[in-house]
mmCIF file of N, CA and C in Angstrom:
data_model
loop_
_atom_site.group_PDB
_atom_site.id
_atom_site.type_symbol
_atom_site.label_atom_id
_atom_site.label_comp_id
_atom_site.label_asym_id
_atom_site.label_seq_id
_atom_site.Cartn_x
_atom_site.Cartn_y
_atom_site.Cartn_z
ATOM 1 N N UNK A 1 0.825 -1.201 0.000
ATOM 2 C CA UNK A 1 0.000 0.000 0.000
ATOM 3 C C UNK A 1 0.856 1.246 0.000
ATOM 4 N N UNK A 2 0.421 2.278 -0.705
ATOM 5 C CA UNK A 2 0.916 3.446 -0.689
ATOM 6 C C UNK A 2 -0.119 4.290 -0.269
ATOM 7 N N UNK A 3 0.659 5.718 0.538
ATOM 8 C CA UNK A 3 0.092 6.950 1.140
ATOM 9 C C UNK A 3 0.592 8.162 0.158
ATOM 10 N N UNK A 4 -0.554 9.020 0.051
ATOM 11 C CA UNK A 4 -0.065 10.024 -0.178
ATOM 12 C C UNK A 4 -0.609 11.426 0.231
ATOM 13 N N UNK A 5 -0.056 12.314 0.810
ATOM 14 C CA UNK A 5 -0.548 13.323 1.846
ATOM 15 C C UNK A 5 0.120 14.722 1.028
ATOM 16 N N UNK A 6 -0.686 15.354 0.644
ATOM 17 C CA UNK A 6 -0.212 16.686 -0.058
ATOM 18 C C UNK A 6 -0.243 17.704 1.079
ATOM 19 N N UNK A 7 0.046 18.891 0.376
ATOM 20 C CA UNK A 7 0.403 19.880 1.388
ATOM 21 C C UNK A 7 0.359 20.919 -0.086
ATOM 22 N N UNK A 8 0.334 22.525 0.074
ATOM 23 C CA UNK A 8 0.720 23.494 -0.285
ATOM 24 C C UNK A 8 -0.626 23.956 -0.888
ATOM 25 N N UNK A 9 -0.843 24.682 -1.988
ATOM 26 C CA UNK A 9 -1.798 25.521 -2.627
ATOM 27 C C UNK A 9 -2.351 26.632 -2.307
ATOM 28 N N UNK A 10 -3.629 26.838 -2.677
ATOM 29 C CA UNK A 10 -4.378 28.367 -1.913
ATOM 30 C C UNK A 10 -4.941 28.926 -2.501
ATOM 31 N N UNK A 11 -4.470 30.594 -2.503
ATOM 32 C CA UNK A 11 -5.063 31.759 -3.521
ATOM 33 C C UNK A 11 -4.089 32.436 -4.047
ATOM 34 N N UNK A 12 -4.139 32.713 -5.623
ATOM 35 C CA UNK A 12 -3.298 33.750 -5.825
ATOM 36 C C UNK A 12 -3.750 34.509 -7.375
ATOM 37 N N UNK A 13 -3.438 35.439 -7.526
ATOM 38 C CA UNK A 13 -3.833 36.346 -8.662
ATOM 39 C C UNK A 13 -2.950 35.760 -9.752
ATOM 40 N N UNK A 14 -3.623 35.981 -10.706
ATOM 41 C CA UNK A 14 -3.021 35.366 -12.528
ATOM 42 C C UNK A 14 -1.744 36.191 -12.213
ATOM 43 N N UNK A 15 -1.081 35.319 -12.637
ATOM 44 C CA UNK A 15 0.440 35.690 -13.059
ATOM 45 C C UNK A 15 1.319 35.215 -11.950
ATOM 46 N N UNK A 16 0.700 34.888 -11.091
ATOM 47 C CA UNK A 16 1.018 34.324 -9.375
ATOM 48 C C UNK A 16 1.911 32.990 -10.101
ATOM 49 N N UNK A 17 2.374 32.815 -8.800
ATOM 50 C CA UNK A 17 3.049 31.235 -8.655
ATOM 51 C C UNK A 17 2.737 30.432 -7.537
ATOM 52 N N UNK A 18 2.354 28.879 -7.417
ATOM 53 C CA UNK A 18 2.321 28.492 -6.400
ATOM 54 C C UNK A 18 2.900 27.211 -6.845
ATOM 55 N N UNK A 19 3.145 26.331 -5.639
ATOM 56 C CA UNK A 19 3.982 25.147 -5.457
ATOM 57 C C UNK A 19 3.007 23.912 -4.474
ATOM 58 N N UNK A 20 2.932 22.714 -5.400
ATOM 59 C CA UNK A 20 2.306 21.760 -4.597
ATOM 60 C C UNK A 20 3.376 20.739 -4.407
ATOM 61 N N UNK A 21 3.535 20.314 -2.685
ATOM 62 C CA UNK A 21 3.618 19.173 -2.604
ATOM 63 C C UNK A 21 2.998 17.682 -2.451
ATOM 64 N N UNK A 22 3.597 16.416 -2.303
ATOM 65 C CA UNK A 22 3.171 15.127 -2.387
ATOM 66 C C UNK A 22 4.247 14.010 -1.746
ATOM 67 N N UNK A 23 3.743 13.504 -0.261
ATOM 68 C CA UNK A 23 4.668 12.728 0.147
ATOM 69 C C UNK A 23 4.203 11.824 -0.365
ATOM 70 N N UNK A 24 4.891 10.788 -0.160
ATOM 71 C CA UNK A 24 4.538 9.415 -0.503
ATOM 72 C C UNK A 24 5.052 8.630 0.473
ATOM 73 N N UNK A 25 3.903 7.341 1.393
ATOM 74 C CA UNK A 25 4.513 6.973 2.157
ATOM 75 C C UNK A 25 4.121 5.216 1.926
ATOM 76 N N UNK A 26 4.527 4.587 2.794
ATOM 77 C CA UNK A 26 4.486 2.837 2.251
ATOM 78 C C UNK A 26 5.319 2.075 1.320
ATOM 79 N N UNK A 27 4.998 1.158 0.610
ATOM 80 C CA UNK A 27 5.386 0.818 -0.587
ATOM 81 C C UNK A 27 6.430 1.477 -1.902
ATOM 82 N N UNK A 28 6.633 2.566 -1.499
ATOM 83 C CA UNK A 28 7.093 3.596 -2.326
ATOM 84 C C UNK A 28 8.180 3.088 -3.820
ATOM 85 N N UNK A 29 9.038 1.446 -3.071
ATOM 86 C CA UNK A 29 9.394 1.265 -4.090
ATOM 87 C C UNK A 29 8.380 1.061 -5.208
ATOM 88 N N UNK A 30 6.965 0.383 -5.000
ATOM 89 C CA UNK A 30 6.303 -0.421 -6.230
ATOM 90 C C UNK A 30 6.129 0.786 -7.072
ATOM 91 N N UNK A 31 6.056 1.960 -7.079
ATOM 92 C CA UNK A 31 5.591 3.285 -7.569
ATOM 93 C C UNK A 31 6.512 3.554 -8.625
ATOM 94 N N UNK A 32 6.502 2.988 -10.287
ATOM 95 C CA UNK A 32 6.724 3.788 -11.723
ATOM 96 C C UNK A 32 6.512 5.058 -11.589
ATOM 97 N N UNK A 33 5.364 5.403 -11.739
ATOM 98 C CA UNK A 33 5.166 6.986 -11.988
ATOM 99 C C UNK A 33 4.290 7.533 -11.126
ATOM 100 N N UNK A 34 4.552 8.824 -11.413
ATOM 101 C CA UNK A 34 3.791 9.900 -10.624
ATOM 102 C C UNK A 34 2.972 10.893 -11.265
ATOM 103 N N UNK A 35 1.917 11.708 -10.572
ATOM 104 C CA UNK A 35 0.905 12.413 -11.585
ATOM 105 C C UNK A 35 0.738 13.654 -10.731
ATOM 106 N N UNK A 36 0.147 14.533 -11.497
ATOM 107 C CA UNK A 36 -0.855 15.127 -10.830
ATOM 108 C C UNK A 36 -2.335 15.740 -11.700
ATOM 109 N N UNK A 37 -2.958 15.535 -11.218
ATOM 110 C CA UNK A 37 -4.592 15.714 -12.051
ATOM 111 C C UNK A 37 -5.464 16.877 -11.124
ATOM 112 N N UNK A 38 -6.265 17.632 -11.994
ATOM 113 C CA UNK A 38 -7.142 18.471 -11.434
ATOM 114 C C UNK A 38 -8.580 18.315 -11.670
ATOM 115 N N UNK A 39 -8.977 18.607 -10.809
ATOM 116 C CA UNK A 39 -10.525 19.010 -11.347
ATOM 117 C C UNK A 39 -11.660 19.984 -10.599
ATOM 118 N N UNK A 40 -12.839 20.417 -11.958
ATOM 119 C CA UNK A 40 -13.501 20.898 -11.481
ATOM 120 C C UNK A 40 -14.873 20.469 -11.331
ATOM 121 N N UNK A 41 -15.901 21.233 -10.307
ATOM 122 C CA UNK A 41 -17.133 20.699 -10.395
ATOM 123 C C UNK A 41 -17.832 20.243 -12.148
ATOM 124 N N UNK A 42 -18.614 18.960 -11.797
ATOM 125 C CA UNK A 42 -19.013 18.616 -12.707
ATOM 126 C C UNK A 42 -18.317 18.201 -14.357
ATOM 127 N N UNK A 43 -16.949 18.329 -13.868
ATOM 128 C CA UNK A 43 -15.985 17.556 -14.861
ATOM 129 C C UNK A 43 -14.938 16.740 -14.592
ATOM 130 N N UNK A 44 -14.288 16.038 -15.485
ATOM 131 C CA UNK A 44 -13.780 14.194 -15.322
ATOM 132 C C UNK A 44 -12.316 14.699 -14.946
ATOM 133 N N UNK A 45 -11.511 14.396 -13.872
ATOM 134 C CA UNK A 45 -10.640 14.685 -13.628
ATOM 135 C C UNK A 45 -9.329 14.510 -14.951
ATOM 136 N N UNK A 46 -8.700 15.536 -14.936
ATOM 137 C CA UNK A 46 -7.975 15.535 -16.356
ATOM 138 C C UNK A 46 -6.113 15.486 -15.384
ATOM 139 N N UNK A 47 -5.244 15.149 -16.343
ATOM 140 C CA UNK A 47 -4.124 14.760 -16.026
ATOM 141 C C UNK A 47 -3.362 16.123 -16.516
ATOM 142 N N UNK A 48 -2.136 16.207 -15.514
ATOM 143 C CA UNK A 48 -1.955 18.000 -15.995
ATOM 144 C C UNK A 48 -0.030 17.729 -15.973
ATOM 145 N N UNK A 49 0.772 16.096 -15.177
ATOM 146 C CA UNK A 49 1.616 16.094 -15.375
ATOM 147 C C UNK A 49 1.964 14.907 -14.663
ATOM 148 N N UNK A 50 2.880 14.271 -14.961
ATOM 149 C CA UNK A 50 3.786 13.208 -14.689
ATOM 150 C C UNK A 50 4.918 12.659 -15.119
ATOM 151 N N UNK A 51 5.620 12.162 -13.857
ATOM 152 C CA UNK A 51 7.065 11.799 -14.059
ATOM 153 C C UNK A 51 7.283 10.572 -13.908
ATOM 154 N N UNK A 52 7.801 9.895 -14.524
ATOM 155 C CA UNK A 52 8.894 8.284 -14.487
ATOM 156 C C UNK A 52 9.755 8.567 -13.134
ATOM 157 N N UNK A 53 9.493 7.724 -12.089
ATOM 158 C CA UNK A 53 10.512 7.716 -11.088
ATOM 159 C C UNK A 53 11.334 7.274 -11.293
ATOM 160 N N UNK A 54 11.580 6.751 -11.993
ATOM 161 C CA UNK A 54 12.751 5.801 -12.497
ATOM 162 C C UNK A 54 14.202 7.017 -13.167
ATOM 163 N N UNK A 55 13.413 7.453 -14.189
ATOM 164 C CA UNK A 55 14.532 8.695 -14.757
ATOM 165 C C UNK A 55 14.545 9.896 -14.352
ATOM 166 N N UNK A 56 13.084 9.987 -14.107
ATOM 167 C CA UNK A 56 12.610 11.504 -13.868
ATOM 168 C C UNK A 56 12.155 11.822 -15.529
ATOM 169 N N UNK A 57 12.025 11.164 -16.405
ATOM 170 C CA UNK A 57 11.263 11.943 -17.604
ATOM 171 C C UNK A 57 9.899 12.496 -17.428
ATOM 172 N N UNK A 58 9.455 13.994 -17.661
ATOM 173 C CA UNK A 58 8.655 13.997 -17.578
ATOM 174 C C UNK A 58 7.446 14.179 -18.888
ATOM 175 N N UNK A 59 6.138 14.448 -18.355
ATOM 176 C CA UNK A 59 5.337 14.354 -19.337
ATOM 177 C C UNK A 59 4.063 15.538 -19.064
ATOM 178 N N UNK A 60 3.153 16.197 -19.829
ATOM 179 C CA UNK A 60 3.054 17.343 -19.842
ATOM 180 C C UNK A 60 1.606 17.727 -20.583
ATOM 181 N N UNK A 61 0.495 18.149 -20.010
ATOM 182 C CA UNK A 61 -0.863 18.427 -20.771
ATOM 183 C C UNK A 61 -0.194 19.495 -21.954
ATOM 184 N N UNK A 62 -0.958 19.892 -22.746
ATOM 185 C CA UNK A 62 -0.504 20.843 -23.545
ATOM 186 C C UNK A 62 -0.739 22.187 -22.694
ATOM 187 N N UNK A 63 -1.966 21.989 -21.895
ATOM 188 C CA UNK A 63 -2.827 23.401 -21.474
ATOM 189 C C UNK A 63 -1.584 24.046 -20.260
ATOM 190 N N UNK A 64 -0.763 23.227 -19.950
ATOM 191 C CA UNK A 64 0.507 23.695 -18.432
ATOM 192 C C UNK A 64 2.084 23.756 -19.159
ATOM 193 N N UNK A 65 1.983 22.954 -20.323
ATOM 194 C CA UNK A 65 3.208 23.318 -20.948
ATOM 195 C C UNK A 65 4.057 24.688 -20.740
ATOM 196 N N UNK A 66 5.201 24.254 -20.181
ATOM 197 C CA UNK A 66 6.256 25.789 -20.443
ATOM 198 C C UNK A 66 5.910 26.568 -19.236
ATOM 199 N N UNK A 67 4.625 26.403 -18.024
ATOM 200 C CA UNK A 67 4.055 27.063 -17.193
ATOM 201 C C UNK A 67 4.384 26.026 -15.791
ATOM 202 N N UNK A 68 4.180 24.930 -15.864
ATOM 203 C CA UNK A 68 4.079 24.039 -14.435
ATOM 204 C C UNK A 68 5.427 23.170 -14.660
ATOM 205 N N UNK A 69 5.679 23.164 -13.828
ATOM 206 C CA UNK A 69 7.217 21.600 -13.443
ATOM 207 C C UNK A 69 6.946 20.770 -12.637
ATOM 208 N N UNK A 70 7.322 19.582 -13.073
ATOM 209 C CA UNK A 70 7.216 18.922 -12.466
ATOM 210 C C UNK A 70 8.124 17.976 -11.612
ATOM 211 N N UNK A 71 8.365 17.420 -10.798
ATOM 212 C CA UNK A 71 9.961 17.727 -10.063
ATOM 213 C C UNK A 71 9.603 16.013 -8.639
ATOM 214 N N UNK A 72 10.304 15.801 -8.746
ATOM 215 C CA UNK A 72 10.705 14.677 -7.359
ATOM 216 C C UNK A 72 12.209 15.068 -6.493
ATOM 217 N N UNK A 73 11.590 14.519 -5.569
ATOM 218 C CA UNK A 73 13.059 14.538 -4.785
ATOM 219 C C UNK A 73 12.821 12.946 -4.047
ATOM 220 N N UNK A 74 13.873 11.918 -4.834
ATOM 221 C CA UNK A 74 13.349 10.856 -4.112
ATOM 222 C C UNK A 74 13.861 10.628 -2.583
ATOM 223 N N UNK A 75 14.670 11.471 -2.469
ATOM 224 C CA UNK A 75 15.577 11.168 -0.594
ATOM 225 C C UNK A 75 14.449 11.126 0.249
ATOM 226 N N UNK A 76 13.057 12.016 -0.424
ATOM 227 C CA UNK A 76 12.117 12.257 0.792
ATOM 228 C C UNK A 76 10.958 12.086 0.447
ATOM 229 N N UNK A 77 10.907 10.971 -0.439
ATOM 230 C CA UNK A 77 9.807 10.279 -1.231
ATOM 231 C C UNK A 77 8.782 11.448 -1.315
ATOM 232 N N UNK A 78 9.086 12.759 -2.317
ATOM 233 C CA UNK A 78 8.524 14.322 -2.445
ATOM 234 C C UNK A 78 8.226 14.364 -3.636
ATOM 235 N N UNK A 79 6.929 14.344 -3.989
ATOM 236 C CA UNK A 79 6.944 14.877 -5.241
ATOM 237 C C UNK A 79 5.905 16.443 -5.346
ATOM 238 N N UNK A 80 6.581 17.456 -6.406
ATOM 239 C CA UNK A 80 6.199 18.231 -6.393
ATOM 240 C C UNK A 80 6.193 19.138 -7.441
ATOM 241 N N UNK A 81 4.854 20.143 -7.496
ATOM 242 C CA UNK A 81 4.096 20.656 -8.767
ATOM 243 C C UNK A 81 4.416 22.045 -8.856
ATOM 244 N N UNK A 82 5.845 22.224 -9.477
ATOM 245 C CA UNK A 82 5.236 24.284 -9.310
ATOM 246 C C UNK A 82 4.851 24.860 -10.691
ATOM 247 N N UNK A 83 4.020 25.789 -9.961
ATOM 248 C CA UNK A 83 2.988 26.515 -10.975
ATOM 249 C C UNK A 83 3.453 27.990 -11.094
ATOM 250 N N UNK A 84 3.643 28.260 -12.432
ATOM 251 C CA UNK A 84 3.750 29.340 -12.477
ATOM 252 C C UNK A 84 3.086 30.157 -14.069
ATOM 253 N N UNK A 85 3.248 31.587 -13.727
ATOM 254 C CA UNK A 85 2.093 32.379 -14.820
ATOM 255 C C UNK A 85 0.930 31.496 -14.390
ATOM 256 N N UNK A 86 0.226 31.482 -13.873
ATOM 257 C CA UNK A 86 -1.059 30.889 -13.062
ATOM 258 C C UNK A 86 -2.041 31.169 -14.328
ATOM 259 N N UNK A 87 -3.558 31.102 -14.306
ATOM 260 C CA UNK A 87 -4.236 31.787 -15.070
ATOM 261 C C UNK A 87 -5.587 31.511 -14.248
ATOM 262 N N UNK A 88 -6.251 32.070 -14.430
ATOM 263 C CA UNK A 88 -7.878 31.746 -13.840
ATOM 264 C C UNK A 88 -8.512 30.136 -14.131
ATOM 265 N N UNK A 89 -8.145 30.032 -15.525
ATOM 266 C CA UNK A 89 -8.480 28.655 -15.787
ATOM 267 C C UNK A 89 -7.649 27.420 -15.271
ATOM 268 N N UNK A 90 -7.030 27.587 -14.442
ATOM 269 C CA UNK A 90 -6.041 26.504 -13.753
ATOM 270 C C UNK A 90 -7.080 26.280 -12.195
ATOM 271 N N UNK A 91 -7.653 27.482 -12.274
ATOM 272 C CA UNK A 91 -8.304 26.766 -11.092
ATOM 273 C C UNK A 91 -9.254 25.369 -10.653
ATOM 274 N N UNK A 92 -9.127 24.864 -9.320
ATOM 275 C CA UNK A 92 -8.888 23.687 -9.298
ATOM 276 C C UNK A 92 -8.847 22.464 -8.574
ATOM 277 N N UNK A 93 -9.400 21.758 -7.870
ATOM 278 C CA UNK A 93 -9.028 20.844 -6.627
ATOM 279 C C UNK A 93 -7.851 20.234 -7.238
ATOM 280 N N UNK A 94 -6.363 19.837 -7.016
ATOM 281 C CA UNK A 94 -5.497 19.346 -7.376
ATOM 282 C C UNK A 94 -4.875 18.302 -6.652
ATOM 283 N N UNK A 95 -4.480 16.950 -7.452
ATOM 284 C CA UNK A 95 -4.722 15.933 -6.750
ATOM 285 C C UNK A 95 -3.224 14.959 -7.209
ATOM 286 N N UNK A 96 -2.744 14.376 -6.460
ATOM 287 C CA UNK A 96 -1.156 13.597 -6.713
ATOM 288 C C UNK A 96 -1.789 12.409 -6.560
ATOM 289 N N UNK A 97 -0.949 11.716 -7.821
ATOM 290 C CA UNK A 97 -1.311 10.508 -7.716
ATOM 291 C C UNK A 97 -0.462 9.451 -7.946
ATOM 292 N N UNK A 98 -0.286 7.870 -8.086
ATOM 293 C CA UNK A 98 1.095 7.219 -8.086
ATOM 294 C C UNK A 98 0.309 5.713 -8.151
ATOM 295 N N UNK A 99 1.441 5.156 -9.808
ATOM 296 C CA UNK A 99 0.337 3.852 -10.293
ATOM 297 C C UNK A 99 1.996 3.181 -9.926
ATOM 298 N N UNK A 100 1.289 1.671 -9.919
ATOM 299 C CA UNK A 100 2.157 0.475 -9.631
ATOM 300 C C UNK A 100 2.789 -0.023 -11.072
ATOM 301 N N UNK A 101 2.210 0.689 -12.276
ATOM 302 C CA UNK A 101 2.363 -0.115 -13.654
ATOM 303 C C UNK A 101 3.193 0.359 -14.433
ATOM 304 N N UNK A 102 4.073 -0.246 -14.695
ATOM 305 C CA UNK A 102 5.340 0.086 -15.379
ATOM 306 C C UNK A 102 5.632 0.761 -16.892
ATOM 307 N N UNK A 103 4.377 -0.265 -17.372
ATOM 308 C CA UNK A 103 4.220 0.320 -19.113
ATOM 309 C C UNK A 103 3.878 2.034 -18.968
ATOM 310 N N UNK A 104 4.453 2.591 -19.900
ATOM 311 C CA UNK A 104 4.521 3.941 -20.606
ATOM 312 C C UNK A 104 3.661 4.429 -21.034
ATOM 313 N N UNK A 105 2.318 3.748 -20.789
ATOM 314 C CA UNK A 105 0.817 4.491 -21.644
ATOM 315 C C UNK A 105 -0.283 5.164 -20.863
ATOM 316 N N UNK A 106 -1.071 6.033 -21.673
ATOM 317 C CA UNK A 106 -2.029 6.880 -20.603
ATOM 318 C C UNK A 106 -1.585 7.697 -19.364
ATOM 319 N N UNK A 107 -0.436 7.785 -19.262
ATOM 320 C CA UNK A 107 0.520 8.708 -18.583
ATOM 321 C C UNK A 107 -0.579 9.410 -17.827
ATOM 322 N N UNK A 108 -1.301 10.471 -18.260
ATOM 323 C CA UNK A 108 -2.077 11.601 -17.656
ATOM 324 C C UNK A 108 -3.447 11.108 -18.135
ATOM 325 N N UNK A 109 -3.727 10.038 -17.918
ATOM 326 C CA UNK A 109 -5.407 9.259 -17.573
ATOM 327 C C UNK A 109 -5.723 9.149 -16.193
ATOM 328 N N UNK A 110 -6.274 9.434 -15.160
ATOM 329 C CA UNK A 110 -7.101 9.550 -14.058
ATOM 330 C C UNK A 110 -7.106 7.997 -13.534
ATOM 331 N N UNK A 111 -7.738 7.154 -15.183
ATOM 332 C CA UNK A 111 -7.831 5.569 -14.181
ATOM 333 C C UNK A 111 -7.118 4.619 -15.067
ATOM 334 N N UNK A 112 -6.217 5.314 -14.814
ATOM 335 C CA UNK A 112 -4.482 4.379 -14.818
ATOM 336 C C UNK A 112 -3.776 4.351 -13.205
ATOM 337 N N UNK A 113 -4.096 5.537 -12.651
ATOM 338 C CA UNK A 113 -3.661 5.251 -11.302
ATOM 339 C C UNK A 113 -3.797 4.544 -9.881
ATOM 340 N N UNK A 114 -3.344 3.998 -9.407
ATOM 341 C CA UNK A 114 -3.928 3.340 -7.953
ATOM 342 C C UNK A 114 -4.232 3.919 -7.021
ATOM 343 N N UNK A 115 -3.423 4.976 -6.488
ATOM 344 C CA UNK A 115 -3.008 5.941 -5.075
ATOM 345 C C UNK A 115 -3.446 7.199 -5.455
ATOM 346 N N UNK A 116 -4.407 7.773 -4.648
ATOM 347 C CA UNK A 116 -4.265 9.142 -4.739
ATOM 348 C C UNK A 116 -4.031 9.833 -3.128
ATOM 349 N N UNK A 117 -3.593 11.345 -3.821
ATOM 350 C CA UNK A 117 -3.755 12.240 -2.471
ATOM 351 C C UNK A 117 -5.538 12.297 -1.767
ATOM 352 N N UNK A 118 -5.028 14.007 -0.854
ATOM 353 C CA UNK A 118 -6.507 14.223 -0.713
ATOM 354 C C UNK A 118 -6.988 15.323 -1.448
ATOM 355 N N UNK A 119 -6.284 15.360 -1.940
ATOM 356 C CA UNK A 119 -6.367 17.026 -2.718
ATOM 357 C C UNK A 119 -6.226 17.974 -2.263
ATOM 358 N N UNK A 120 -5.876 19.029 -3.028
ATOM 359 C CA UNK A 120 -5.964 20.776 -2.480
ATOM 360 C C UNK A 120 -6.362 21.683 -3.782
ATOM 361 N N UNK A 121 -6.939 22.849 -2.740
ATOM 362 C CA UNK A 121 -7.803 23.804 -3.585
ATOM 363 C C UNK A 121 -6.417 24.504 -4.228
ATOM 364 N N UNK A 122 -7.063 24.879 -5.829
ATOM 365 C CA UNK A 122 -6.262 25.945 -6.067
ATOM 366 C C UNK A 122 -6.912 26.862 -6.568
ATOM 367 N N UNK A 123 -6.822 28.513 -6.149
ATOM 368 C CA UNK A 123 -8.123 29.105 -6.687
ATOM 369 C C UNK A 123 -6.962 30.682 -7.327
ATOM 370 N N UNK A 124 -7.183 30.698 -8.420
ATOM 371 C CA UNK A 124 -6.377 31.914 -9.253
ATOM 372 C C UNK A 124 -7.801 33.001 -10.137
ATOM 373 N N UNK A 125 -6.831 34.143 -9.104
ATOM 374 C CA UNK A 125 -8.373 35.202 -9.643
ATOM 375 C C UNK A 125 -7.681 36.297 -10.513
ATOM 376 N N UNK A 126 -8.213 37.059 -11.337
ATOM 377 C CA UNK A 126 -8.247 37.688 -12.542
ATOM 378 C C UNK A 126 -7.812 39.098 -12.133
#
């Protein structure tokens, strides 16, 4: 079994920056990759980034491209999301997540993953 307990987010005005973290606790070796997905009321949680623990390659929605990083630190089983140039439309419950499956596909699909966080709000105003 794996844990995962986020921390960071909030409020901040477009153009803002914020930074999410994601421990990971348990099992941590079985864990290929890592995610993070958002969503809003009344829509299907969408995939916004993920990394290969293995290399650290990462992978990238088009809509966060060039704007969000995505980043591990494995000493402290940490993974973490910074956001920057924010925009209104990023707003968001934001959620870390971490699959057991090794193959390379559906990267940023919702139910490819096993583990999730609990989420955190992210709310960017205009």
């Amino acid at each position: 079994q794996v844990q995962l307990v986020q921390s960071g987010g909030g409020s901040v005005q477009a153009g803002g920056s914020l930074r999410l973290s994601c421990q990971a606790y348990g099992y941590t070796y079985t864990i290929y990759y890592m995610g993070w997905f958002r969503q809003t009321p009344g829509k299907e949680r969408e995939g916004v980034a993920a990394i290969d623990t293995g290399d650290a390659t990462t992978y990238y929605a088009d809509s966060v491209k060039g704007r969000f990083t995505i980043s591990q630190d494995n000493a402290k089983n940490t993974l973490y999301l910074q956001m920057n140039s924010l925009k209104p439309e990023d707003t968001a419950m934001y959620y870390c997540a971490a699959r057991n499956k090794p193959n390379r596909a559906k990267l940023l699909v919702n139910y490819e993953y096993n583990y999730w966080g609990q989420g955190t709000q992210v709310t960017v105003s205009s």
